[in-house]
Amino acid sequence: MALVVQKYGGTSVGTVEKIRNVAKRVAKTFDDGNDVVVIVSAMAGETNRLVALADDMCEFPSEREYDVLVSTGEQVTIALLSMCLQSMGYNAKSYLGSQIPVVTDSAHSRARIKNIDDKKIREDLKSGTIIIVAGFQGIDEHGNVTTLGRGGSDTSAVAVAAALKADVCEIYTDVDGVYTTDPRMVPEAAKIEKISYEEMLEMASLGAKVLQIRSVEFAKKYNVVIHVRSSFDDKPGTLVMKEDQEMETVLVSGIAYNKDEAKISIFGVPDQPGIAAQIFTPLGEAGITVDMIIQNVSHEGKTDMTFTVPKTDCKKALKIVEEVAPKINASGMKHTEDIAKISVIGVGMRSHAGIAQKMFETLSKEGINIEMISTSEIKISCVIAAKYTELAVRVLHEAFGLNKLETDE
Ligand code: ADP
Ligand code: ASP
Ligand code: MG
């Protein structure tokens, strides 16, 4: 008998019919003799609808009330799934994050899980009950509802699996695994059988939304093997696990893209110590994650600074930069949301040269201009104009030999 944690994403619980399908899978796992804990997301589109309602209501909604609102989607699905299982003759019980409790810090809309109390879950499991937990949400030490950031149910699932020391953590979604790039954009993308935590972390942080970044961080920290698979068939999916020797032989394992960032430039900034801190400290204090930063070579003691922030934080970031700009005597500023970041990822890069050159050549052959570049040990990212996203992903996928072979399934 094993303890199985399963997470079903929004598309897998998007309709009552789909919830019935999930209930059947859960029931089968239970009938096979396992203890089962299920984490569910809100029905597809629901969280977006709630976010839009908040945006309609006011320009800068209170972060506390925002979480109270956007966490409600998951309350609907836990109840529906539990009802369905009960009507099939099973003992099932739903829990909100606050009822478990899943205790988080107080960083609303991007809270981090600090602790999960496993007492109630363990007691219910002993009495043969299937537990259904609302993903994406928790409660802080002051009793406020918090949410974990978009896609956060993945993190709820991995954290519950780690807390319970589960034998299996399955993330069910609408694709049957992690692919070499988004299979919805590139049909030639190939399924990856197993991928290291490091590569998956890069893929997730560079735009592959199949897993939330924090879920992979959690899995790495607590050594939870994640099995990403489809809720619509029984094919084996992708294992996200510790790096092994076989993985290192692969030079490039994936291409990711991210169209969710905006670029802000500040011109004519004095090139002197302390200026970067004056710009980036207030952004950090406002909880805005700055991604790429470039500073031009200075000219007559002045320089330009360009950086990227999530589009969702762009309004907030611009407000801060507008306040800072006169204080540091900047001559002007500009921003655009019309960008995409394209990244090539692979642990094999550590020991091989020439990947960056191949990436730049491939983009230049298509006449795609590179606006910003950043690298790490196992990835290279370029910012380009958003309209070239699909073209760039396709040509890079082909250039790095990732297109699936005719003989692949
Ligand atoms: P869920 O609602 O189940 O959480 P998501 O929409 O968050 O599902 O994640 C699944 C989606 O991730 C897929 O439909 C796919 O379009 C996208 N995706 C992006 N990059 C990749 C990739 N490299 N491999 C698999 N899926 C990817
Ligand atoms: N419902 C939340 C979202 O759409 C959490 C999740 O689906 O993982 O972001
Ligand atoms: Mg998701």
Coordinates of C-alpha atoms and ligand atoms in Angstrom, one line a residue:
M1 CA 0.0 0.0 0.0
A2 CA 1.4 3.4 -1.0
L3 CA 0.5 7.0 -0.1
V4 CA -0.3 8.7 -3.3
V5 CA -0.6 12.5 -3.8
Q6 CA -2.3 13.5 -7.0
K7 CA -2.8 17.0 -8.3
Y8 CA -5.3 17.9 -11.0
G9 CA -4.9 21.2 -12.9
G10 CA -7.6 23.6 -14.1
T11 CA -8.2 22.0 -17.5
S12 CA -8.6 18.6 -15.8
V13 CA -11.4 19.9 -13.6
G14 CA -12.8 22.4 -16.2
T15 CA -16.3 21.0 -16.3
V16 CA -18.6 18.7 -14.2
E17 CA -17.9 15.9 -16.7
K18 CA -14.2 16.3 -16.3
I19 CA -14.5 16.3 -12.5
R20 CA -16.3 13.0 -12.9
N21 CA -13.4 11.7 -14.9
V22 CA -11.0 12.8 -12.2
A23 CA -13.2 11.1 -9.5
K24 CA -13.0 7.8 -11.5
R25 CA -9.2 8.0 -11.5
V26 CA -9.0 8.9 -7.9
A27 CA -11.3 6.0 -7.0
K28 CA -9.3 3.6 -9.1
T29 CA -6.1 4.6 -7.2
F30 CA -7.9 4.1 -3.9
D31 CA -9.4 0.7 -5.0
D32 CA -5.9 -0.4 -5.9
G33 CA -5.2 -0.3 -2.2
N34 CA -3.5 3.1 -1.8
D35 CA -4.1 6.0 0.5
V36 CA -5.0 9.0 -1.7
V37 CA -4.7 12.7 -1.1
V38 CA -5.8 14.9 -4.0
I39 CA -5.0 18.6 -4.6
V40 CA -7.2 20.4 -7.1
S41 CA -7.0 23.7 -8.9
A42 CA -9.9 26.0 -9.8
M43 CA -11.9 25.2 -13.0
A44 CA -10.1 26.3 -16.1
G45 CA -10.5 30.1 -16.6
E46 CA -12.0 30.7 -13.2
T47 CA -8.9 32.3 -11.6
N48 CA -8.5 34.6 -14.6
R49 CA -12.1 35.6 -14.2
L50 CA -11.6 36.4 -10.5
V51 CA -8.4 38.4 -11.2
A52 CA -10.3 40.4 -13.9
L53 CA -13.1 41.2 -11.4
A54 CA -10.5 42.6 -8.9
D55 CA -8.9 44.7 -11.7
D56 CA -12.3 46.0 -12.7
M57 CA -13.1 47.0 -9.1
C58 CA -10.0 49.2 -8.5
E59 CA -6.6 50.0 -9.9
F60 CA -4.6 48.8 -6.9
P61 CA -6.8 46.3 -5.0
S62 CA -5.8 45.5 -1.4
E63 CA -3.5 42.5 -1.4
R64 CA -5.4 40.8 1.4
E65 CA -8.8 41.1 -0.2
Y66 CA -7.3 40.0 -3.6
D67 CA -6.3 36.7 -2.0
V68 CA -9.7 36.3 -0.3
L69 CA -11.2 36.7 -3.8
V70 CA -8.9 34.7 -6.1
S71 CA -8.7 31.7 -3.7
T72 CA -12.4 31.0 -4.0
G73 CA -12.1 29.1 -7.3
E74 CA -10.5 26.1 -5.5
Q75 CA -13.3 26.0 -2.9
V76 CA -15.7 25.1 -5.7
T77 CA -13.7 22.2 -7.1
I78 CA -12.8 20.6 -3.8
A79 CA -16.5 20.4 -2.9
L80 CA -17.6 19.2 -6.3
L81 CA -15.0 16.4 -6.4
S82 CA -15.7 15.4 -2.9
M83 CA -19.5 15.2 -3.6
C84 CA -18.9 13.2 -6.7
L85 CA -16.7 10.6 -4.9
Q86 CA -19.3 10.4 -2.1
S87 CA -22.1 9.7 -4.7
M88 CA -19.9 6.9 -6.0
G89 CA -19.9 5.4 -2.5
Y90 CA -16.5 6.5 -1.2
N91 CA -15.6 8.4 1.9
A92 CA -14.2 11.7 0.8
K93 CA -13.6 15.0 2.6
S94 CA -12.6 18.4 1.3
Y95 CA -10.3 20.8 3.1
L96 CA -9.5 24.5 2.4
G97 CA -5.8 25.4 2.9
S98 CA -6.8 27.2 6.1
Q99 CA -8.5 24.1 7.5
I100 CA -5.4 21.8 7.2
P101 CA -3.8 24.3 7.9
V102 CA -1.2 25.1 5.2
V103 CA 0.7 27.9 7.0
T104 CA 2.4 30.4 4.8
D105 CA 4.3 33.7 5.2
S106 CA 2.2 36.9 4.7
A107 CA 3.4 37.8 1.2
H108 CA 0.0 38.0 -0.4
S109 CA -0.4 36.6 -3.9
R110 CA 3.1 35.1 -3.8
A111 CA 3.1 33.5 -0.3
R112 CA 5.6 30.8 0.6
I113 CA 4.6 27.7 2.5
K114 CA 6.2 27.5 5.9
N115 CA 4.5 24.5 7.4
I116 CA 1.8 21.9 6.7
D117 CA 0.1 20.2 9.7
D118 CA -0.5 16.6 8.7
K119 CA -2.5 15.6 11.7
K120 CA -6.0 15.8 10.2
I121 CA -5.0 14.2 6.9
R122 CA -3.3 11.3 8.7
E123 CA -6.4 10.7 10.9
D124 CA -8.8 10.8 8.0
L125 CA -6.6 8.4 5.9
K126 CA -6.6 5.9 8.8
S127 CA -10.4 5.8 8.6
G128 CA -10.3 5.1 4.8
T129 CA -11.2 8.6 3.7
I130 CA -10.0 10.2 0.4
I131 CA -8.7 13.7 1.2
I132 CA -9.3 16.6 -1.2
V133 CA -7.3 19.7 -0.6
A134 CA -7.7 23.1 -2.2
G135 CA -4.5 24.0 -4.0
F136 CA -3.0 27.5 -4.4
Q137 CA -4.0 28.7 -0.9
G138 CA -2.9 28.9 2.7
I139 CA -3.2 31.0 5.8
D140 CA -0.7 33.2 7.4
E141 CA 0.2 33.4 11.1
H142 CA -2.3 36.2 11.6
G143 CA -5.2 34.2 10.1
N144 CA -5.3 35.9 6.7
V145 CA -6.0 33.9 3.6
T146 CA -3.0 33.8 1.3
T147 CA -2.3 32.5 -2.2
L148 CA 0.9 31.1 -3.7
G149 CA 1.1 32.8 -7.1
R150 CA -0.3 31.7 -10.4
G151 CA 0.1 28.0 -11.0
G152 CA 0.5 27.5 -7.2
S153 CA -1.5 24.3 -6.9
D154 CA 1.6 22.5 -8.2
T155 CA 3.5 23.8 -5.1
S156 CA 0.6 22.8 -2.8
A157 CA 0.8 19.3 -4.1
V158 CA 4.6 18.9 -3.8
A159 CA 4.5 20.5 -0.3
V160 CA 1.8 18.1 0.8
A161 CA 3.7 15.2 -0.7
A162 CA 6.9 16.3 1.2
A163 CA 5.0 16.8 4.5
L164 CA 3.4 13.4 4.3
K165 CA 6.5 11.7 2.9
A166 CA 4.3 10.4 0.2
D167 CA 5.5 7.5 -2.0
V168 CA 4.3 9.1 -5.2
C169 CA 3.5 12.7 -6.3
E170 CA 1.6 12.9 -9.6
I171 CA 0.8 16.1 -11.4
Y172 CA -2.0 15.5 -13.8
T173 CA -2.4 18.1 -16.6
D174 CA -3.6 18.5 -20.2
V175 CA -0.3 17.3 -21.8
D176 CA 1.3 13.9 -21.1
G177 CA 4.6 15.2 -19.7
V178 CA 7.3 17.8 -20.0
Y179 CA 8.3 18.4 -23.6
T180 CA 11.4 19.8 -25.2
T181 CA 9.3 22.9 -25.8
D182 CA 5.7 23.9 -25.5
P183 CA 4.0 21.1 -27.5
R184 CA 1.1 23.5 -28.3
M185 CA 3.4 25.8 -30.1
V186 CA 5.7 23.2 -31.7
P187 CA 4.1 20.0 -32.7
E188 CA 7.5 18.5 -33.3
A189 CA 8.4 18.8 -29.6
A190 CA 9.4 15.5 -28.0
K191 CA 8.4 14.2 -24.6
I192 CA 11.3 14.0 -22.1
E193 CA 11.4 10.8 -20.1
K194 CA 13.2 12.2 -17.1
I195 CA 14.5 15.7 -16.4
S196 CA 16.8 17.0 -13.6
Y197 CA 15.5 19.4 -11.0
E198 CA 18.0 22.0 -12.2
E199 CA 16.8 21.9 -15.8
M200 CA 13.1 21.8 -14.8
L201 CA 13.8 24.9 -12.6
E202 CA 15.3 26.8 -15.5
M203 CA 12.5 25.6 -17.9
A204 CA 9.8 26.7 -15.4
S205 CA 11.4 30.0 -14.5
L206 CA 12.0 30.8 -18.2
G207 CA 8.4 30.3 -19.1
A208 CA 7.4 26.6 -19.3
K209 CA 4.3 26.9 -17.2
V210 CA 3.8 23.1 -17.0
L211 CA 5.1 23.3 -13.4
Q212 CA 5.2 26.3 -11.1
I213 CA 8.8 27.2 -10.2
R214 CA 8.4 26.9 -6.5
S215 CA 7.0 23.4 -6.8
V216 CA 10.3 22.3 -8.4
E217 CA 12.3 24.2 -5.7
F218 CA 10.3 22.3 -3.1
A219 CA 10.7 19.0 -4.8
K220 CA 14.5 19.5 -5.1
K221 CA 14.8 20.5 -1.4
Y222 CA 12.8 17.5 -0.1
N223 CA 13.8 15.1 -2.8
V224 CA 10.2 14.5 -4.0
V225 CA 10.1 12.8 -7.4
I226 CA 7.4 14.5 -9.5
H227 CA 5.6 12.5 -12.2
V228 CA 4.0 14.9 -14.7
R229 CA 1.3 13.1 -16.7
S230 CA -2.0 13.5 -18.5
S231 CA -5.4 13.2 -16.8
F232 CA -6.9 12.0 -20.1
D233 CA -4.8 8.8 -20.7
D234 CA -2.7 6.3 -18.9
K235 CA 0.6 6.8 -20.7
P236 CA 3.7 7.3 -18.5
G237 CA 4.7 10.9 -18.3
T238 CA 7.9 12.7 -17.3
L239 CA 9.9 12.1 -14.1
V240 CA 11.4 15.2 -12.5
M241 CA 14.2 14.0 -10.3
K242 CA 17.9 14.3 -9.3
E243 CA 20.4 14.6 -12.1
D244 CA 22.0 11.3 -13.2
Q245 CA 24.9 10.7 -15.6
E246 CA 22.6 9.9 -18.6
M247 CA 21.1 13.4 -18.4
E248 CA 24.5 15.1 -18.6
T249 CA 25.2 13.7 -22.0
V250 CA 22.3 15.7 -23.4
L251 CA 23.6 19.1 -24.6
V252 CA 20.4 21.0 -24.8
S253 CA 17.2 19.6 -23.3
G254 CA 14.7 22.3 -24.0
I255 CA 13.6 25.7 -25.4
A256 CA 11.4 28.0 -23.3
Y257 CA 9.7 31.3 -24.0
N258 CA 8.1 33.9 -21.8
K259 CA 5.9 36.7 -23.1
D260 CA 4.9 37.8 -19.6
E261 CA 7.7 40.4 -19.1
A262 CA 7.9 44.1 -19.9
K263 CA 11.1 46.1 -20.5
I264 CA 11.8 49.5 -18.8
S265 CA 14.7 51.7 -19.8
I266 CA 16.0 54.8 -18.0
F267 CA 18.2 57.1 -20.0
G268 CA 21.0 59.5 -19.1
V269 CA 21.6 58.2 -15.6
P270 CA 24.8 59.4 -13.9
D271 CA 27.4 56.6 -14.0
Q272 CA 28.4 56.7 -10.3
P273 CA 28.2 54.4 -7.3
G274 CA 24.8 54.1 -5.6
I275 CA 22.6 54.8 -8.7
A276 CA 21.6 51.2 -9.3
A277 CA 20.7 50.8 -5.7
Q278 CA 18.5 53.9 -5.8
I279 CA 16.6 52.3 -8.7
F280 CA 16.4 48.7 -7.7
T281 CA 16.0 49.0 -3.9
P282 CA 12.5 50.5 -4.0
L283 CA 11.5 47.9 -6.7
G284 CA 12.6 45.1 -4.4
E285 CA 10.9 46.6 -1.4
A286 CA 7.6 46.6 -3.4
G287 CA 8.1 42.9 -4.1
I288 CA 8.8 43.4 -7.8
T289 CA 11.1 40.8 -9.2
V290 CA 13.5 42.3 -11.7
D291 CA 14.8 39.8 -14.1
M292 CA 17.4 40.9 -16.7
I293 CA 19.4 44.1 -16.3
I294 CA 21.8 45.7 -18.7
Q295 CA 23.7 48.9 -18.2
N296 CA 25.3 50.5 -21.3
V297 CA 28.9 51.6 -21.5
S298 CA 28.9 55.1 -20.1
H299 CA 29.4 58.2 -22.3
E300 CA 30.4 61.5 -20.8
G301 CA 29.6 60.2 -17.3
K302 CA 26.1 59.1 -18.2
T303 CA 24.7 55.7 -19.0
D304 CA 21.4 54.0 -19.8
M305 CA 19.9 51.2 -17.7
T306 CA 17.4 48.6 -19.1
F307 CA 15.6 45.9 -17.1
T308 CA 12.7 43.6 -17.3
V309 CA 9.8 43.0 -14.8
P310 CA 6.7 40.8 -14.9
K311 CA 4.0 42.5 -17.0
T312 CA 1.6 42.2 -14.1
D313 CA 4.0 44.5 -12.0
C314 CA 4.7 46.9 -14.8
K315 CA 2.3 49.6 -13.7
K316 CA 3.6 49.4 -10.1
A317 CA 7.3 49.5 -11.4
L318 CA 6.7 52.5 -13.7
K319 CA 5.2 54.4 -10.8
I320 CA 8.3 53.8 -8.7
V321 CA 10.7 54.6 -11.5
E322 CA 8.9 57.8 -12.3
E323 CA 9.4 58.9 -8.7
V324 CA 13.1 57.9 -8.7
A325 CA 14.1 59.3 -12.1
P326 CA 14.1 63.0 -11.2
K327 CA 16.0 62.2 -8.0
I328 CA 18.9 60.7 -9.9
N329 CA 18.7 63.3 -12.7
A330 CA 17.8 60.8 -15.4
S331 CA 17.0 62.4 -18.8
G332 CA 14.1 60.1 -19.7
M333 CA 12.5 56.7 -19.6
K334 CA 10.6 54.4 -21.9
H335 CA 8.8 51.0 -21.6
T336 CA 7.4 48.3 -23.8
E337 CA 5.4 45.2 -23.3
D338 CA 6.2 44.0 -26.8
I339 CA 9.0 41.6 -25.9
A340 CA 9.6 37.9 -25.5
K341 CA 12.4 36.1 -23.8
I342 CA 13.6 32.9 -25.6
S343 CA 15.9 30.5 -23.7
V344 CA 17.9 27.5 -24.5
I345 CA 18.4 25.1 -21.5
G346 CA 20.6 22.1 -20.8
V347 CA 22.9 20.7 -18.0
G348 CA 25.2 19.5 -20.8
M349 CA 26.1 23.2 -21.5
R350 CA 28.4 23.2 -18.4
S351 CA 30.9 21.1 -20.3
H352 CA 30.4 22.3 -23.9
A353 CA 31.2 25.5 -25.6
G354 CA 29.5 27.0 -28.7
I355 CA 25.8 26.9 -27.6
A356 CA 25.5 30.7 -27.4
Q357 CA 27.1 31.2 -30.8
K358 CA 24.7 28.7 -32.4
M359 CA 21.8 30.4 -30.7
F360 CA 22.8 33.9 -32.0
E361 CA 23.5 32.6 -35.5
T362 CA 20.2 30.8 -35.7
L363 CA 18.3 33.9 -34.7
S364 CA 20.3 36.2 -37.0
K365 CA 19.7 33.9 -40.0
E366 CA 15.9 34.7 -39.5
G367 CA 16.7 38.4 -39.2
I368 CA 15.6 38.4 -35.5
N369 CA 17.3 41.2 -33.5
I370 CA 18.6 40.4 -30.0
E371 CA 17.8 43.2 -27.5
M372 CA 19.1 41.7 -24.3
I373 CA 21.2 38.6 -23.4
S374 CA 21.7 36.8 -20.1
T375 CA 23.4 33.5 -19.3
S376 CA 23.9 31.1 -16.5
E377 CA 25.7 27.8 -16.2
I378 CA 22.9 25.8 -17.9
K379 CA 20.9 28.4 -19.9
I380 CA 21.1 31.3 -22.4
S381 CA 18.3 33.7 -22.8
C382 CA 17.7 36.4 -25.4
V383 CA 15.0 39.1 -25.4
I384 CA 13.5 39.7 -28.8
A385 CA 10.4 41.4 -30.3
A386 CA 7.3 39.5 -29.3
K387 CA 6.1 39.0 -32.8
Y388 CA 9.1 36.6 -33.5
T389 CA 8.4 34.3 -30.6
E390 CA 7.0 31.3 -32.4
L391 CA 9.5 31.6 -35.3
A392 CA 12.4 31.8 -32.8
V393 CA 11.3 28.8 -30.8
R394 CA 10.7 26.7 -33.9
V395 CA 14.1 27.5 -35.5
L396 CA 16.0 27.0 -32.3
H397 CA 14.2 23.7 -31.5
E398 CA 15.3 22.5 -34.9
A399 CA 18.8 23.9 -34.8
F400 CA 19.5 22.1 -31.5
G401 CA 18.3 18.8 -32.9
L402 CA 15.2 18.5 -30.6
N403 CA 12.6 17.8 -33.2
K404 CA 11.1 14.3 -32.5
L405 CA 12.2 11.6 -34.8
E406 CA 9.6 9.9 -37.1
T407 CA 10.0 6.8 -35.0
D408 CA 9.1 8.5 -31.8
E409 CA 5.5 8.0 -30.6
Ligands
ADP1 P1 -2.8 22.9 -15.4 O1 -4.0 23.7 -15.6 O2 -3.0 21.4 -15.5 O3 -2.0 23.4 -14.2 P2 -1.0 24.4 -17.1 O4 -1.7 25.2 -18.2 O5 -0.6 25.2 -16.0 O6 -1.9 23.2 -16.7 O7 0.3 23.7 -17.7 C1 0.2 22.8 -18.9 C2 0.6 23.6 -20.1 O8 1.9 23.9 -20.1 C3 0.4 22.8 -21.4 O9 -0.9 22.8 -21.9 C4 1.4 23.4 -22.3 O10 0.8 24.3 -23.3 C5 2.3 24.3 -21.4 N1 3.7 24.1 -21.6 C6 4.6 25.0 -21.8 N2 5.9 24.5 -22.0 C7 5.7 23.2 -21.9 C8 6.7 22.1 -21.9 N3 8.0 22.3 -22.2 N4 6.2 20.8 -21.8 C9 4.9 20.6 -21.6 N5 4.0 21.6 -21.5 C10 4.4 22.9 -21.6
ASP2 N1 -6.0 28.3 -9.9 C1 -4.7 28.9 -9.8 C2 -4.2 29.5 -11.1 O1 -4.9 29.5 -12.1 C3 -3.7 27.9 -9.3 C4 -3.4 26.8 -10.2 O2 -4.1 26.5 -11.2 O3 -2.4 26.1 -10.0 O4 -3.2 30.1 -11.1
MG3 MG -0.6 24.9 -13.9

